[in-house]
Amino acid sequence: KAAIHLSGQYNPLVSNSSVEWFDNADQSFSSGLKLEGNEIKIFRKGLYFVYSQASYSLNCKAEGEEDEGEVMHLTHKVQRWSDAYNSYKPLLSSIKSTCKKTRKDGATKWFGAIYLGAAFNLEAGDRLRTV
């Protein structure tokens, strides 16, 4: 069976809208799929379970802090490129409102994760990416 499990890290030098993916770090592996140009390349038509988890940490406004900050909204999406429509289309997406952000020292650190997953029929030549 084709499978791939990647590890990623935010790197603004690579992208402001996605993480940089690695197939050779931590518990990462690849079998029958390939990480190429920060995208997963599909070689065979078939049914695939596509999943992605984004873990995050944020500096948040502490309880009782007077300074009003903006509420943080995090989005996590998996997009599919297909030759059939010659563009990226959304496959999975989520948005999460978290907390009010702050730049103050000693801010409360918030941790969380967004998980996406579902089964899709994919075509040979399709590519998947996160944003």
Coordinates of N, CA and C in Angstrom, one line a residue:
K1 N 0.8 -1.2 0.0 CA 0.0 0.0 0.0 C 0.9 1.3 0.0
A2 N 0.4 2.2 -0.7 CA 1.1 3.5 -0.7 C 0.8 4.3 0.5
A3 N 1.9 4.9 1.1 CA 1.7 5.6 2.4 C 2.8 6.6 2.5
I4 N 2.5 7.7 3.2 CA 3.6 8.7 3.5 C 3.2 9.4 4.8
H5 N 4.2 9.6 5.6 CA 4.0 10.3 6.9 C 5.1 11.3 7.0
L6 N 4.8 12.6 7.0 CA 5.8 13.7 7.0 C 5.9 14.4 8.3
S7 N 7.0 15.0 8.6 CA 7.1 16.0 9.7 C 7.4 17.3 9.1
G8 N 6.9 18.4 9.7 CA 7.0 19.7 9.2 C 7.3 20.7 10.2
Q9 N 7.8 21.9 9.7 CA 8.2 23.0 10.6 C 8.0 24.3 9.9
Y10 N 7.4 25.3 10.5 CA 7.2 26.6 9.9 C 8.6 27.2 9.6
N11 N 8.8 27.6 8.4 CA 10.0 28.2 8.0 C 9.7 29.4 7.1
P12 N 9.6 30.6 7.6 CA 9.2 31.8 6.7 C 10.2 32.0 5.6
L13 N 11.4 31.4 5.6 CA 12.3 31.6 4.4 C 11.8 30.7 3.3
V14 N 11.1 29.7 3.6 CA 10.5 28.8 2.5 C 9.1 29.2 2.1
S15 N 8.3 29.5 3.1 CA 6.9 29.8 2.8 C 6.2 30.6 3.9
N16 N 5.4 31.6 3.7 CA 4.7 32.3 4.7 C 3.3 31.6 4.9
S17 N 2.9 30.7 4.0 CA 1.6 30.1 4.1 C 1.6 28.6 4.3
S18 N 2.7 28.0 4.5 CA 2.8 26.6 4.8 C 4.0 26.2 5.6
V19 N 4.0 25.0 6.0 CA 5.2 24.5 6.7 C 6.1 23.9 5.7
E20 N 7.4 23.7 6.1 CA 8.3 23.0 5.2 C 8.3 21.5 5.7
W21 N 8.0 20.6 4.7 CA 7.8 19.2 5.0 C 9.1 18.4 4.8
F22 N 9.3 17.4 5.7 CA 10.4 16.5 5.6 C 10.0 15.1 5.6
D23 N 10.6 14.2 4.8 CA 10.3 12.8 4.8 C 11.4 12.0 5.4
N24 N 12.4 12.6 6.1 CA 13.5 12.0 6.7 C 13.8 12.4 8.1
A25 N 12.8 12.8 8.8 CA 12.9 13.3 10.2 C 11.9 12.6 11.1
D26 N 12.3 12.4 12.4 CA 11.4 11.9 13.4 C 10.8 10.5 12.9
Q27 N 9.5 10.4 12.9 CA 8.8 9.2 12.5 C 8.4 9.2 11.0
S28 N 9.0 10.1 10.2 CA 8.6 10.2 8.8 C 9.0 9.0 8.0
F29 N 8.2 8.7 7.0 CA 8.6 7.6 6.0 C 7.8 7.9 4.7
S30 N 8.2 7.2 3.7 CA 7.5 7.3 2.4 C 7.6 5.9 1.7
S31 N 6.5 5.5 1.2 CA 6.4 4.2 0.4 C 5.3 4.4 -0.7
G32 N 5.8 4.4 -1.9 CA 4.8 4.5 -3.0 C 4.3 5.9 -3.3
L33 N 4.7 6.9 -2.5 CA 4.3 8.3 -2.7 C 5.6 9.1 -2.5
K34 N 5.7 10.3 -3.1 CA 6.9 11.1 -3.0 C 6.7 12.5 -2.6
L35 N 7.5 13.0 -1.7 CA 7.6 14.4 -1.4 C 8.4 15.1 -2.4
E36 N 7.9 16.1 -3.2 CA 8.6 16.8 -4.2 C 8.1 18.2 -4.3
G37 N 9.0 19.1 -4.0 CA 8.7 20.6 -4.1 C 7.7 20.9 -3.0
N38 N 7.8 20.3 -1.8 CA 6.9 20.5 -0.7 C 5.5 20.0 -0.9
E39 N 5.3 19.1 -1.9 CA 4.0 18.6 -2.2 C 4.1 17.0 -2.2
I40 N 3.0 16.4 -2.0 CA 3.0 14.9 -2.1 C 2.5 14.6 -3.5
K41 N 3.3 13.8 -4.2 CA 3.0 13.4 -5.6 C 2.3 12.0 -5.6
I42 N 1.2 11.9 -6.3 CA 0.4 10.6 -6.4 C 0.8 9.9 -7.7
F43 N 1.2 8.6 -7.6 CA 1.6 7.9 -8.8 C 0.6 7.0 -9.3
R44 N -0.4 6.5 -8.5 CA -1.4 5.6 -8.9 C -2.8 6.0 -8.6
K45 N -3.7 5.9 -9.5 CA -5.1 6.2 -9.3 C -5.6 5.2 -8.2
G46 N -6.5 5.8 -7.3 CA -7.0 4.9 -6.2 C -7.6 5.7 -5.1
L47 N -8.1 5.0 -4.1 CA -8.7 5.5 -2.9 C -7.6 5.8 -1.9
Y48 N -7.5 7.0 -1.4 CA -6.5 7.3 -0.4 C -7.2 8.0 0.8
F49 N -6.7 7.6 2.0 CA -7.0 8.3 3.2 C -6.0 9.5 3.4
V50 N -6.5 10.7 3.3 CA -5.6 11.9 3.4 C -5.8 12.5 4.7
Y51 N -4.7 12.7 5.5 CA -4.8 13.3 6.8 C -3.7 14.4 7.0
S52 N -4.0 15.3 7.8 CA -2.9 16.3 8.2 C -3.3 16.8 9.6
Q53 N -2.2 17.0 10.4 CA -2.4 17.6 11.7 C -1.4 18.7 11.8
A54 N -1.9 19.9 12.2 CA -1.0 21.0 12.5 C -1.1 21.3 14.0
S55 N 0.1 21.3 14.6 CA 0.2 21.6 16.1 C 0.7 23.0 16.1
Y56 N 0.3 23.8 17.1 CA 0.7 25.2 17.2 C 0.9 25.6 18.7
S57 N 1.6 26.7 18.9 CA 1.7 27.4 20.2 C 1.6 28.9 19.9
L58 N 0.8 29.6 20.7 CA 0.6 31.0 20.6 C 0.8 31.8 21.9
N59 N 1.2 33.0 21.8 CA 1.3 33.9 23.0 C -0.1 34.6 23.1
C60 N -0.8 34.3 24.2 CA -2.1 34.8 24.3 C -2.3 35.8 25.5
K61 N -3.3 36.6 25.4 CA -3.6 37.6 26.4 C -4.0 36.8 27.7
A62 N -3.3 37.2 28.8 CA -3.6 36.6 30.1 C -5.0 37.1 30.6
E63 N -5.6 36.3 31.5 CA -6.9 36.7 32.1 C -6.7 38.0 32.9
G64 N -7.6 38.9 32.7 CA -7.5 40.2 33.4 C -6.6 41.2 32.8
E65 N -5.9 40.9 31.8 CA -5.1 41.8 31.1 C -6.0 42.9 30.4
E66 N -5.7 44.1 30.5 CA -6.6 45.2 30.0 C -6.4 45.4 28.5
D67 N -5.3 45.2 28.0 CA -5.0 45.4 26.6 C -5.9 44.5 25.7
E68 N -6.7 45.0 24.9 CA -7.5 44.2 24.0 C -6.7 43.8 22.8
G69 N -6.6 42.6 22.5 CA -5.9 42.1 21.3 C -6.9 41.5 20.3
E70 N -6.4 41.2 19.1 CA -7.2 40.6 18.1 C -7.4 39.1 18.4
V71 N -8.5 38.6 18.2 CA -8.7 37.1 18.3 C -7.9 36.4 17.2
M72 N -7.2 35.4 17.5 CA -6.4 34.7 16.5 C -7.3 33.7 15.9
H73 N -7.2 33.6 14.5 CA -7.9 32.6 13.8 C -6.9 31.9 13.0
L74 N -6.8 30.6 13.2 CA -5.9 29.7 12.5 C -6.6 28.9 11.4
T75 N -6.1 28.9 10.2 CA -6.6 28.0 9.2 C -5.6 26.9 8.8
H76 N -6.2 25.8 8.4 CA -5.4 24.7 8.0 C -6.1 24.0 6.8
K77 N -5.4 23.9 5.7 CA -6.1 23.4 4.5 C -5.1 22.4 3.8
V78 N -5.7 21.4 3.1 CA -5.1 20.5 2.2 C -5.7 20.8 0.8
Q79 N -4.8 21.1 -0.1 CA -5.3 21.3 -1.5 C -4.8 20.3 -2.5
R80 N -5.5 20.1 -3.5 CA -5.2 19.1 -4.5 C -5.0 19.8 -5.9
W81 N -3.9 19.4 -6.5 CA -3.7 19.9 -7.9 C -4.0 18.7 -8.8
S82 N -4.8 18.9 -9.8 CA -5.2 17.8 -10.8 C -5.0 18.4 -12.2
D83 N -4.5 17.6 -13.1 CA -4.4 18.0 -14.5 C -5.8 18.2 -15.1
A84 N -6.8 17.6 -14.5 CA -8.2 17.7 -15.0 C -8.7 19.1 -14.9
Y85 N -8.3 19.8 -13.9 CA -8.7 21.2 -13.8 C -7.6 22.2 -13.8
N86 N -6.4 21.7 -13.8 CA -5.2 22.6 -14.0 C -5.0 23.7 -13.0
S87 N -5.4 23.4 -11.8 CA -5.3 24.4 -10.7 C -5.4 23.6 -9.3
Y88 N -5.2 24.4 -8.3 CA -5.4 23.8 -6.9 C -6.8 24.0 -6.5
K89 N -7.4 22.9 -5.9 CA -8.8 23.0 -5.4 C -8.7 22.5 -3.9
P90 N -9.6 23.0 -3.1 CA -9.6 22.6 -1.7 C -10.0 21.1 -1.6
L91 N -9.3 20.4 -0.7 CA -9.7 19.0 -0.4 C -10.2 18.9 1.0
L92 N -9.5 19.5 1.9 CA -9.9 19.5 3.4 C -9.6 20.9 3.9
S93 N -10.4 21.4 4.8 CA -10.1 22.7 5.4 C -10.7 22.9 6.8
S94 N -10.1 23.7 7.6 CA -10.6 24.0 8.9 C -10.2 25.4 9.4
I95 N -11.0 26.0 10.2 CA -10.6 27.3 10.8 C -10.9 27.2 12.3
K96 N -10.0 27.7 13.1 CA -10.1 27.7 14.5 C -9.9 29.0 15.2
S97 N -10.8 29.5 16.0 CA -10.6 30.7 16.7 C -10.0 30.3 18.0
T98 N -8.9 31.0 18.4 CA -8.1 30.5 19.6 C -8.2 31.4 20.8
C99 N -7.5 32.5 20.7 CA -7.4 33.4 21.8 C -7.0 34.8 21.3
K100 N -7.0 35.8 22.2 CA -6.6 37.1 21.9 C -5.0 37.2 22.0
K101 N -4.4 37.6 20.9 CA -3.0 37.6 20.8 C -2.4 38.8 21.6
T102 N -1.2 38.7 22.0 CA -0.5 39.8 22.7 C 1.0 39.7 22.3
R103 N 1.7 40.8 22.5 CA 3.1 40.8 22.3 C 3.9 41.0 23.6
K104 N 3.1 41.1 24.7 CA 3.7 41.3 26.0 C 4.6 40.1 26.5
D105 N 5.6 40.5 27.2 CA 6.5 39.4 27.8 C 5.6 38.8 28.9
G106 N 5.9 37.5 29.1 CA 5.1 36.8 30.2 C 3.7 36.4 29.7
A107 N 3.4 36.4 28.5 CA 2.1 36.1 28.0 C 1.8 34.6 28.2
T108 N 0.6 34.2 28.3 CA 0.2 32.9 28.5 C 0.4 32.1 27.2
K109 N 1.1 31.0 27.3 CA 1.3 30.2 26.1 C 0.2 29.2 25.9
W110 N -0.4 29.2 24.7 CA -1.5 28.3 24.4 C -1.0 27.3 23.4
F111 N -1.4 26.0 23.5 CA -1.0 25.0 22.6 C -2.3 24.3 22.1
G112 N -2.2 23.8 20.9 CA -3.4 23.1 20.3 C -3.0 22.4 19.0
A113 N -4.0 21.8 18.4 CA -3.8 21.1 17.1 C -5.1 21.2 16.3
I114 N -4.9 21.1 15.0 CA -6.0 21.0 14.1 C -5.7 19.8 13.3
Y115 N -6.7 18.9 13.3 CA -6.6 17.6 12.6 C -7.7 17.5 11.5
L116 N -7.2 17.1 10.3 CA -8.1 16.9 9.1 C -7.9 15.5 8.6
G117 N -8.9 14.9 8.1 CA -8.8 13.6 7.5 C -10.0 13.1 6.8
A118 N -9.9 12.5 5.7 CA -11.0 11.9 4.9 C -10.5 11.0 3.8
A119 N -11.3 10.2 3.2 CA -10.9 9.4 2.0 C -11.3 10.1 0.7
F120 N -10.4 9.9 -0.2 CA -10.6 10.6 -1.6 C -10.1 9.7 -2.7
N121 N -10.8 9.7 -3.8 CA -10.3 9.1 -5.0 C -9.4 10.1 -5.7
L122 N -8.1 9.7 -5.8 CA -7.1 10.5 -6.4 C -6.6 9.9 -7.7
E123 N -6.1 10.7 -8.6 CA -5.7 10.3 -9.9 C -4.1 10.3 -10.0
A124 N -3.5 9.5 -10.8 CA -2.1 9.5 -11.0 C -1.7 10.9 -11.5
G125 N -0.7 11.5 -10.9 CA -0.3 12.8 -11.3 C -0.8 13.9 -10.4
D126 N -1.8 13.6 -9.6 CA -2.3 14.6 -8.6 C -1.2 14.9 -7.6
R127 N -1.3 16.1 -7.1 CA -0.3 16.6 -6.1 C -1.1 17.2 -4.9
L128 N -0.7 17.0 -3.7 CA -1.3 17.5 -2.5 C -0.4 18.4 -1.8
R129 N -0.9 19.5 -1.3 CA -0.1 20.5 -0.5 C -1.0 21.0 0.7
T130 N -0.3 21.6 1.7 CA -1.0 22.3 2.8 C -0.7 23.8 2.7
V131 N -1.7 24.5 3.1 CA -1.6 26.0 3.3 C -2.4 26.4 4.5

